[in-house]
Amino acid sequence: MRKSIAKLIIALLVIITSVIVVLVGMNISVFDYDIQYPNALDEDWGIRQGLDLVGGSVITYEAQADSVTDEQMKSVENVLRNRLDSLGYSEATVSRQGDKKVRVEIPAIQDPQEAVDTLGQTAVLSFQDSDGNVVLEGSDVDSATAAYGQIDETGAAAHYVKLKLKDSGVDKFYQATSAAASKPSGSNYISIKLDETEISRPSVSSPINSSDCIISGGFTDATETGKLAALINSGNLPFSIKDVELSSIGPTLGEEALSTSLIAAGIGIILILLFMLLVYRLPGLVADIALLAYMAIVIYIMTFFRINLSLAGIAGIILSVGMAVDANVIIFERIKEELKLGKTVKTSVLSGFNRAFLAIIDSNITTIIAAVVLYIFGTGTIQGFAVTLAIGTIVSMFTAIFITKYLLMLIVDLKVRNPWWYGVKKKVKEVQ
């Protein structure tokens, strides 16, 4: 029993300490080593806040052409997305608006014109040899498409990118590939760069004197070739894009929305903690402690990976809290059923977890699948909701199956055997 008490105290101290650290941060020195961890709302290292929380700028770009294709607009999205990532604005969102417009939302930049100047208008595509000389420009490229099929005499199919050059680029490319092919291994390549960022470095084995050529080798699936083709096309758009609408969202709205959402979430969580405690007693208390561990883990993940948090993301977290509570309710109801049959407390607890396991796994996996679908096909705040929902669901499943069970078994080992403490309304005769 003493060992169980010690384990329970240690587990509680770890959970409480974790909650305190993620909320207020940590800055201590141990043996001349500084251990620092930012609090969740730290501006530089905490959870990144989305446009609706911290404010920012919204820019709408329009293609300056009479007609555009879906592929061309996807290229525009890729250009803007990669430009934002390279500038460190990974929390910004890029989404299509109709057939010819793209909407860009950049948190933290309050001046829309500053955002336009920072983001720029177009991407520059260039082909450079190993000496850094530009041998081909984006204007010399007609198109790039992802393909799959046979590319040599071996007959083996592979993923590759089919590159089509304009007449102005054929001779340039022939001269460049002739020079590259004559260089020793390691220098016989042509680097493809977008805004001076290398996106591919294919080796050249022989001169190419044709408007059609392929980039192959090292591609494992169609996603990789599709991404490279889109990036090449993005530096060769047949039209320019222009900012046609600029607007800003003040931080006051974000601060009010964040504080209101946190208050609402706090009230909801307190009511849940009270409900679980009153209805399920000791298991409810354990579930409350596990819920604190759940929140600490979720906050730590979002802080460590700098995941962008929006109002929709907060909704995803709150929904996953409901998933965590639902899993505990299923387990505790199973335990009560076993106790009513007259089984021992320990047997009832183990049986309750085992019987509820498949139901919890099934319900959580379906939620995770829905979150993945929303992330793949959604944009902006929908993706934010999907990310936090998926993280919260996975963590809730972990806390319900492992942390709750571990803590509850420690309490059972303390010889607390009265079924009333486990949520049974009437005392039942326990089988010894």
Coordinates of C-alpha atoms in Angstrom, one line a residue:
M1 CA 0.0 0.0 0.0
R2 CA 2.9 2.4 0.8
K3 CA 4.2 1.8 -2.7
S4 CA 0.9 2.7 -4.2
I5 CA 0.6 5.9 -2.1
A6 CA 4.1 6.9 -3.2
K7 CA 3.3 6.3 -6.9
L8 CA 0.0 8.2 -6.6
I9 CA 1.7 11.2 -4.9
I10 CA 4.5 11.3 -7.6
A11 CA 1.9 11.0 -10.4
L12 CA -0.1 13.9 -8.9
L13 CA 3.0 16.1 -8.5
V14 CA 4.1 15.4 -12.1
I15 CA 0.6 16.4 -13.4
I16 CA 0.3 19.5 -11.2
T17 CA 3.8 20.6 -12.1
S18 CA 3.2 20.1 -15.8
V19 CA 0.0 22.3 -15.6
I20 CA 1.9 25.0 -13.8
V21 CA 4.8 25.0 -16.2
V22 CA 2.7 25.2 -19.4
L23 CA 0.6 28.0 -17.9
V24 CA 3.2 30.2 -16.3
G25 CA 6.5 29.0 -17.9
M26 CA 9.7 27.9 -16.2
N27 CA 13.1 29.4 -15.7
I28 CA 15.4 27.6 -13.3
S29 CA 19.1 26.7 -13.0
V30 CA 20.2 23.2 -12.2
F31 CA 24.0 22.5 -12.0
D32 CA 24.8 25.6 -14.0
Y33 CA 22.3 24.6 -16.7
D34 CA 19.5 27.0 -17.4
I35 CA 16.2 25.3 -18.0
Q36 CA 13.7 27.5 -19.7
Y37 CA 10.2 26.9 -21.0
P38 CA 7.9 29.7 -22.2
N39 CA 4.3 30.0 -21.0
A40 CA 1.5 29.2 -23.4
L41 CA 0.8 32.9 -24.3
D42 CA 4.4 34.0 -24.7
E43 CA 4.5 36.3 -27.8
D44 CA 7.8 35.0 -29.1
W45 CA 7.8 31.3 -28.1
G46 CA 4.3 30.4 -27.0
I47 CA 1.3 29.3 -29.0
R48 CA 1.0 31.3 -32.2
Q49 CA -2.3 33.3 -32.3
G50 CA -4.3 33.5 -35.5
L51 CA -5.6 36.6 -37.3
D52 CA -8.9 36.6 -35.4
L53 CA -7.0 36.7 -32.1
V54 CA -4.0 38.9 -32.6
G55 CA -5.2 41.0 -35.6
G56 CA -3.3 41.5 -38.8
S57 CA -3.8 42.2 -42.5
V58 CA -5.9 40.8 -45.2
I59 CA -4.9 41.1 -48.9
T60 CA -6.9 40.0 -51.9
Y61 CA -4.9 39.4 -55.1
E62 CA -6.5 39.2 -58.5
A63 CA -5.1 37.6 -61.7
Q64 CA -4.6 40.3 -64.4
A65 CA -5.9 38.2 -67.3
D66 CA -9.2 37.6 -69.1
S67 CA -9.2 33.9 -68.4
V68 CA -7.1 31.7 -66.1
T69 CA -7.0 27.9 -65.5
D70 CA -7.4 26.1 -62.2
E71 CA -3.8 24.9 -62.5
Q72 CA -2.5 28.5 -62.9
M73 CA -4.4 29.7 -59.9
K74 CA -3.0 26.8 -57.9
S75 CA 0.5 27.9 -58.9
V76 CA -0.3 31.4 -57.6
E77 CA -1.3 29.9 -54.3
N78 CA 1.9 27.9 -54.2
V79 CA 4.0 31.0 -54.9
L80 CA 2.3 33.0 -52.1
R81 CA 2.4 30.1 -49.6
N82 CA 6.1 29.4 -50.2
R83 CA 6.9 33.1 -50.0
L84 CA 5.1 33.4 -46.6
D85 CA 6.9 30.3 -45.3
S86 CA 10.3 31.6 -46.3
L87 CA 9.5 34.9 -44.5
G88 CA 8.5 33.0 -41.3
Y89 CA 4.8 33.6 -41.6
S90 CA 3.8 29.9 -41.5
E91 CA 0.7 30.8 -39.5
A92 CA -0.6 32.9 -42.4
T93 CA -3.4 31.5 -44.6
V94 CA -3.8 31.4 -48.4
S95 CA -7.2 30.6 -49.9
R96 CA -9.0 30.8 -53.2
Q97 CA -11.7 33.4 -53.7
G98 CA -13.7 32.6 -56.8
D99 CA -12.0 31.9 -60.1
K100 CA -9.4 34.7 -60.3
K101 CA -8.8 35.8 -56.7
V102 CA -6.6 34.6 -53.8
R103 CA -7.0 35.8 -50.3
V104 CA -4.0 36.1 -48.0
E105 CA -4.3 36.6 -44.2
I106 CA -1.2 37.6 -42.3
P107 CA -1.4 37.9 -38.5
A108 CA 0.6 40.5 -36.5
I109 CA 1.2 42.9 -39.5
Q110 CA -1.3 45.7 -38.9
D111 CA -0.4 47.8 -41.9
P112 CA -1.8 46.2 -45.1
Q113 CA 0.6 48.1 -47.4
E114 CA 3.5 46.8 -45.3
A115 CA 2.1 43.3 -45.8
V116 CA 2.0 43.8 -49.6
D117 CA 5.5 45.1 -49.6
T118 CA 6.7 42.2 -47.5
L119 CA 5.0 39.6 -49.5
G120 CA 5.9 41.0 -53.0
Q121 CA 4.0 40.4 -56.2
T122 CA 5.7 37.7 -58.3
A123 CA 8.2 34.8 -57.9
V124 CA 11.4 34.6 -59.9
L125 CA 12.3 31.2 -61.4
S126 CA 15.8 30.5 -62.6
F127 CA 18.0 27.6 -63.7
Q128 CA 21.6 27.9 -62.6
D129 CA 24.7 25.8 -63.2
S130 CA 27.1 24.7 -60.5
D131 CA 29.0 28.0 -60.8
G132 CA 25.9 30.0 -60.0
N133 CA 25.4 31.3 -63.5
V134 CA 21.8 31.7 -64.7
V135 CA 21.4 29.5 -67.8
L136 CA 17.6 29.6 -68.1
E137 CA 14.8 31.9 -66.8
G138 CA 11.2 31.3 -66.0
S139 CA 10.1 33.0 -69.2
D140 CA 11.9 30.3 -71.2
V141 CA 9.7 27.6 -69.6
D142 CA 6.3 26.7 -71.2
S143 CA 5.0 24.3 -68.6
A144 CA 5.8 21.5 -66.1
T145 CA 3.6 18.5 -65.4
A146 CA 3.9 15.6 -63.1
A147 CA 3.9 12.2 -64.8
Y148 CA 4.4 8.5 -64.2
G149 CA 5.7 5.9 -66.6
Q150 CA 8.7 4.3 -68.3
I151 CA 11.7 6.7 -68.6
D152 CA 14.5 4.4 -69.8
E153 CA 15.4 1.1 -71.4
T154 CA 14.9 -0.9 -68.2
G155 CA 11.1 -0.8 -68.6
A156 CA 10.6 0.2 -65.0
A157 CA 8.0 2.9 -64.3
A158 CA 8.8 5.9 -62.2
H159 CA 7.5 9.3 -61.1
Y160 CA 9.0 12.2 -63.0
V161 CA 8.4 15.8 -64.0
K162 CA 7.9 16.6 -67.7
L163 CA 9.4 19.9 -68.6
K164 CA 8.4 21.7 -71.8
L165 CA 10.5 24.7 -73.0
K166 CA 9.7 27.6 -75.2
D167 CA 11.6 28.1 -78.5
S168 CA 13.6 30.8 -76.7
G169 CA 14.9 28.3 -74.1
V170 CA 15.8 25.3 -76.3
D171 CA 19.2 26.5 -77.4
K172 CA 20.0 28.0 -74.0
F173 CA 19.2 24.6 -72.3
Y174 CA 21.2 22.7 -74.9
Q175 CA 24.3 24.9 -74.2
A176 CA 23.8 24.6 -70.5
T177 CA 23.3 20.8 -70.4
S178 CA 26.3 20.3 -72.8
A179 CA 28.5 22.2 -70.3
A180 CA 27.0 20.4 -67.3
A181 CA 27.4 16.9 -68.8
S182 CA 31.1 17.5 -69.4
K183 CA 31.7 18.3 -65.7
P184 CA 32.8 15.7 -63.1
S185 CA 30.3 14.0 -60.9
G186 CA 29.0 16.3 -58.2
S187 CA 29.2 19.4 -60.4
N188 CA 27.2 18.1 -63.4
Y189 CA 23.9 19.5 -62.3
I190 CA 21.6 22.4 -63.0
S191 CA 19.9 23.9 -60.0
I192 CA 16.3 25.0 -60.2
K193 CA 15.7 28.0 -57.9
L194 CA 12.6 29.9 -57.0
D195 CA 13.3 33.3 -55.4
E196 CA 16.9 32.1 -55.0
T197 CA 15.7 29.1 -52.9
E198 CA 16.7 25.8 -54.5
I199 CA 13.7 23.5 -55.2
S200 CA 15.5 20.8 -57.2
R201 CA 19.0 19.9 -58.4
P202 CA 18.8 17.3 -61.2
S203 CA 22.1 15.9 -62.6
V204 CA 22.8 16.0 -66.3
S205 CA 24.2 12.9 -68.0
S206 CA 24.0 14.1 -71.6
P207 CA 23.2 17.2 -73.6
I208 CA 19.5 17.9 -74.2
N209 CA 18.6 19.5 -77.5
S210 CA 14.8 19.4 -77.4
S211 CA 11.8 21.4 -76.1
D212 CA 10.7 18.3 -74.1
C213 CA 12.8 16.9 -71.2
I214 CA 12.2 15.1 -67.9
I215 CA 13.4 15.5 -64.3
S216 CA 13.6 12.1 -62.7
G217 CA 15.3 10.2 -59.9
G218 CA 14.6 10.4 -56.1
F219 CA 10.8 10.9 -56.4
T220 CA 8.8 8.4 -54.3
D221 CA 5.2 9.4 -55.2
A222 CA 3.1 11.7 -57.3
T223 CA 2.9 14.3 -54.4
E224 CA 6.6 15.1 -54.8
T225 CA 6.5 15.5 -58.6
G226 CA 3.3 17.4 -58.4
K227 CA 4.8 19.9 -55.9
L228 CA 7.9 20.4 -58.0
A229 CA 5.8 20.9 -61.2
A230 CA 3.6 23.4 -59.3
L231 CA 6.6 25.3 -58.1
I232 CA 8.2 25.5 -61.6
N233 CA 4.9 26.7 -63.0
S234 CA 4.5 29.3 -60.3
G235 CA 7.6 31.1 -61.6
N236 CA 6.2 31.1 -65.1
L237 CA 2.8 32.6 -64.7
P238 CA 1.4 34.0 -68.0
F239 CA -0.1 36.9 -66.0
S240 CA 0.6 39.2 -63.1
I241 CA -1.3 39.4 -59.9
K242 CA -2.5 42.7 -58.3
D243 CA -3.7 43.5 -54.8
V244 CA -7.2 44.7 -55.3
E245 CA -8.4 44.8 -51.7
L246 CA -6.5 45.7 -48.5
S247 CA -7.9 45.6 -45.0
S248 CA -6.7 45.3 -41.4
I249 CA -8.2 43.7 -38.3
G250 CA -7.3 45.4 -35.1
P251 CA -5.9 43.5 -32.1
T252 CA -8.7 44.8 -29.8
L253 CA -11.2 42.4 -31.5
G254 CA -8.8 39.6 -31.1
E255 CA -8.1 40.3 -27.5
E256 CA -11.8 40.5 -26.7
A257 CA -12.5 37.3 -28.7
L258 CA -9.6 35.4 -26.9
S259 CA -10.6 36.5 -23.4
T260 CA -14.3 35.7 -24.0
S261 CA -13.4 32.3 -25.5
L262 CA -11.1 31.5 -22.6
I263 CA -13.8 32.5 -20.0
A264 CA -16.4 30.4 -21.8
A265 CA -14.0 27.4 -22.0
G266 CA -13.0 27.9 -18.3
I267 CA -16.7 27.9 -17.2
G268 CA -17.4 24.8 -19.3
I269 CA -14.4 22.9 -18.0
I270 CA -15.3 23.7 -14.3
L271 CA -18.9 22.5 -14.8
I272 CA -17.5 19.3 -16.4
L273 CA -15.1 18.7 -13.5
L274 CA -18.0 19.2 -11.0
F275 CA -20.3 16.9 -12.9
M276 CA -17.7 14.1 -13.1
L277 CA -16.9 14.4 -9.4
L278 CA -20.6 14.4 -8.2
V279 CA -21.8 11.6 -10.5
Y280 CA -18.8 9.2 -10.4
R281 CA -17.1 10.2 -7.1
L282 CA -13.6 8.7 -7.0
P283 CA -13.4 7.8 -10.7
G284 CA -14.7 11.3 -11.4
L285 CA -11.9 12.8 -9.3
V286 CA -9.4 10.7 -11.2
A287 CA -11.0 11.8 -14.5
D288 CA -10.7 15.4 -13.5
I289 CA -7.0 14.9 -12.7
A290 CA -6.5 13.2 -16.0
L291 CA -8.3 16.1 -17.8
L292 CA -5.7 18.5 -16.3
A293 CA -3.0 16.2 -17.7
Y294 CA -4.8 16.3 -21.0
M295 CA -4.8 20.1 -21.1
A296 CA -1.1 20.3 -20.2
I297 CA -0.2 17.8 -22.9
V298 CA -2.2 19.6 -25.6
I299 CA -0.8 23.0 -24.6
Y300 CA 2.7 21.6 -24.6
I301 CA 2.3 20.2 -28.1
M302 CA 0.9 23.4 -29.5
T303 CA 3.6 25.4 -27.9
F304 CA 6.5 23.1 -28.9
F305 CA 5.3 22.9 -32.6
R306 CA 4.2 26.5 -32.7
I307 CA 0.8 25.5 -34.0
N308 CA -1.4 28.4 -35.1
L309 CA -4.4 28.9 -32.8
S310 CA -7.6 30.6 -34.0
L311 CA -11.1 30.8 -32.5
A312 CA -12.0 27.8 -34.6
G313 CA -8.9 26.1 -33.1
I314 CA -10.2 26.8 -29.6
A315 CA -13.5 25.3 -30.6
G316 CA -11.6 22.1 -31.7
I317 CA -9.9 21.9 -28.4
I318 CA -13.2 22.3 -26.4
L319 CA -14.8 19.6 -28.6
S320 CA -11.9 17.3 -27.9
V321 CA -12.4 17.9 -24.2
G322 CA -15.9 16.6 -24.7
M323 CA -14.4 13.5 -26.4
A324 CA -12.1 13.0 -23.4
V325 CA -15.0 13.2 -20.9
D326 CA -17.2 11.0 -23.1
A327 CA -14.5 8.3 -23.1
N328 CA -14.4 8.4 -19.3
V329 CA -18.1 8.2 -19.0
I330 CA -18.2 5.1 -21.1
I331 CA -15.5 3.5 -18.9
F332 CA -17.1 4.4 -15.6
E333 CA -20.6 3.2 -16.7
R334 CA -19.0 -0.1 -17.6
I335 CA -17.4 -0.2 -14.1
K336 CA -20.7 0.5 -12.4
E337 CA -22.4 -2.3 -14.4
E338 CA -19.7 -4.8 -13.3
L339 CA -20.0 -3.7 -9.6
K340 CA -23.8 -4.1 -9.7
L341 CA -23.2 -7.7 -10.7
G342 CA -21.3 -8.2 -7.5
K343 CA -17.8 -8.4 -8.8
T344 CA -14.8 -7.1 -6.9
V345 CA -13.8 -3.5 -7.4
K346 CA -10.5 -4.4 -9.0
T347 CA -12.1 -6.9 -11.3
S348 CA -14.8 -4.4 -12.2
V349 CA -12.3 -1.6 -13.0
L350 CA -10.2 -3.9 -15.2
S351 CA -13.3 -5.3 -16.9
G352 CA -14.7 -1.8 -17.4
F353 CA -11.6 -0.5 -19.2
N354 CA -11.4 -3.7 -21.3
R355 CA -15.1 -3.6 -22.3
A356 CA -14.9 0.1 -23.2
F357 CA -11.6 -0.1 -25.1
L358 CA -13.0 -0.9 -28.5
A359 CA -15.9 1.6 -28.3
I360 CA -13.4 4.4 -27.4
I361 CA -11.0 3.4 -30.2
D362 CA -13.8 3.3 -32.8
S363 CA -15.3 6.7 -31.8
N364 CA -11.9 8.4 -31.7
I365 CA -10.6 7.0 -34.9
T366 CA -13.8 8.2 -36.8
T367 CA -13.2 11.7 -35.3
I368 CA -9.6 11.7 -36.4
I369 CA -10.5 10.6 -39.9
A370 CA -13.0 13.5 -40.1
A371 CA -10.3 15.9 -38.9
V372 CA -7.9 14.6 -41.6
V373 CA -10.5 15.1 -44.3
L374 CA -11.3 18.6 -43.1
Y375 CA -7.6 19.4 -43.1
I376 CA -7.0 18.1 -46.6
F377 CA -9.9 19.7 -48.2
G378 CA -10.4 22.7 -46.0
T379 CA -8.6 26.1 -45.8
G380 CA -7.7 28.7 -43.3
T381 CA -9.7 28.4 -40.0
I382 CA -11.2 25.1 -41.1
Q383 CA -7.7 23.6 -41.1
G384 CA -7.0 25.2 -37.7
F385 CA -10.1 23.5 -36.3
A386 CA -9.0 20.2 -37.9
V387 CA -5.5 20.3 -36.4
T388 CA -6.6 21.1 -32.8
L389 CA -9.4 18.5 -33.0
A390 CA -7.0 15.8 -34.2
I391 CA -4.4 16.6 -31.6
G392 CA -7.0 16.9 -28.8
T393 CA -8.7 13.6 -29.8
I394 CA -5.4 11.7 -29.9
V395 CA -4.4 13.1 -26.5
S396 CA -7.8 12.5 -25.0
M397 CA -7.7 8.9 -26.1
F398 CA -4.3 8.5 -24.4
T399 CA -5.3 10.1 -21.2
A400 CA -8.6 8.1 -20.9
I401 CA -7.0 4.7 -21.7
F402 CA -3.6 5.1 -19.9
I403 CA -3.5 7.9 -17.4
T404 CA -7.0 7.4 -16.0
K405 CA -6.5 3.7 -15.7
Y406 CA -3.1 4.1 -14.0
L407 CA -4.4 6.5 -11.4
L408 CA -7.6 4.5 -10.7
M409 CA -5.7 1.3 -10.3
L410 CA -3.5 3.0 -7.7
I411 CA -6.6 4.0 -5.8
V412 CA -7.9 0.5 -6.0
D413 CA -4.7 -0.8 -4.5
L414 CA -5.3 1.5 -1.5
K415 CA -8.1 -0.9 -0.5
V416 CA -11.0 1.5 -1.3
R417 CA -13.6 -1.2 -1.9
N418 CA -16.9 0.3 -1.2
P419 CA -18.8 0.4 -4.5
W420 CA -20.5 3.7 -3.5
W421 CA -17.1 5.4 -4.0
Y422 CA -17.2 4.3 -7.7
G423 CA -20.6 5.8 -8.6
V424 CA -23.0 3.0 -7.6
K425 CA -26.0 4.6 -5.9
K426 CA -26.8 1.7 -3.6
K427 CA -24.4 -0.4 -1.8
V428 CA -24.0 -3.9 -3.2
K429 CA -22.5 -6.9 -1.7
E430 CA -19.0 -7.3 -3.1
V431 CA -17.7 -10.7 -4.0
Q432 CA -14.5 -11.2 -1.9

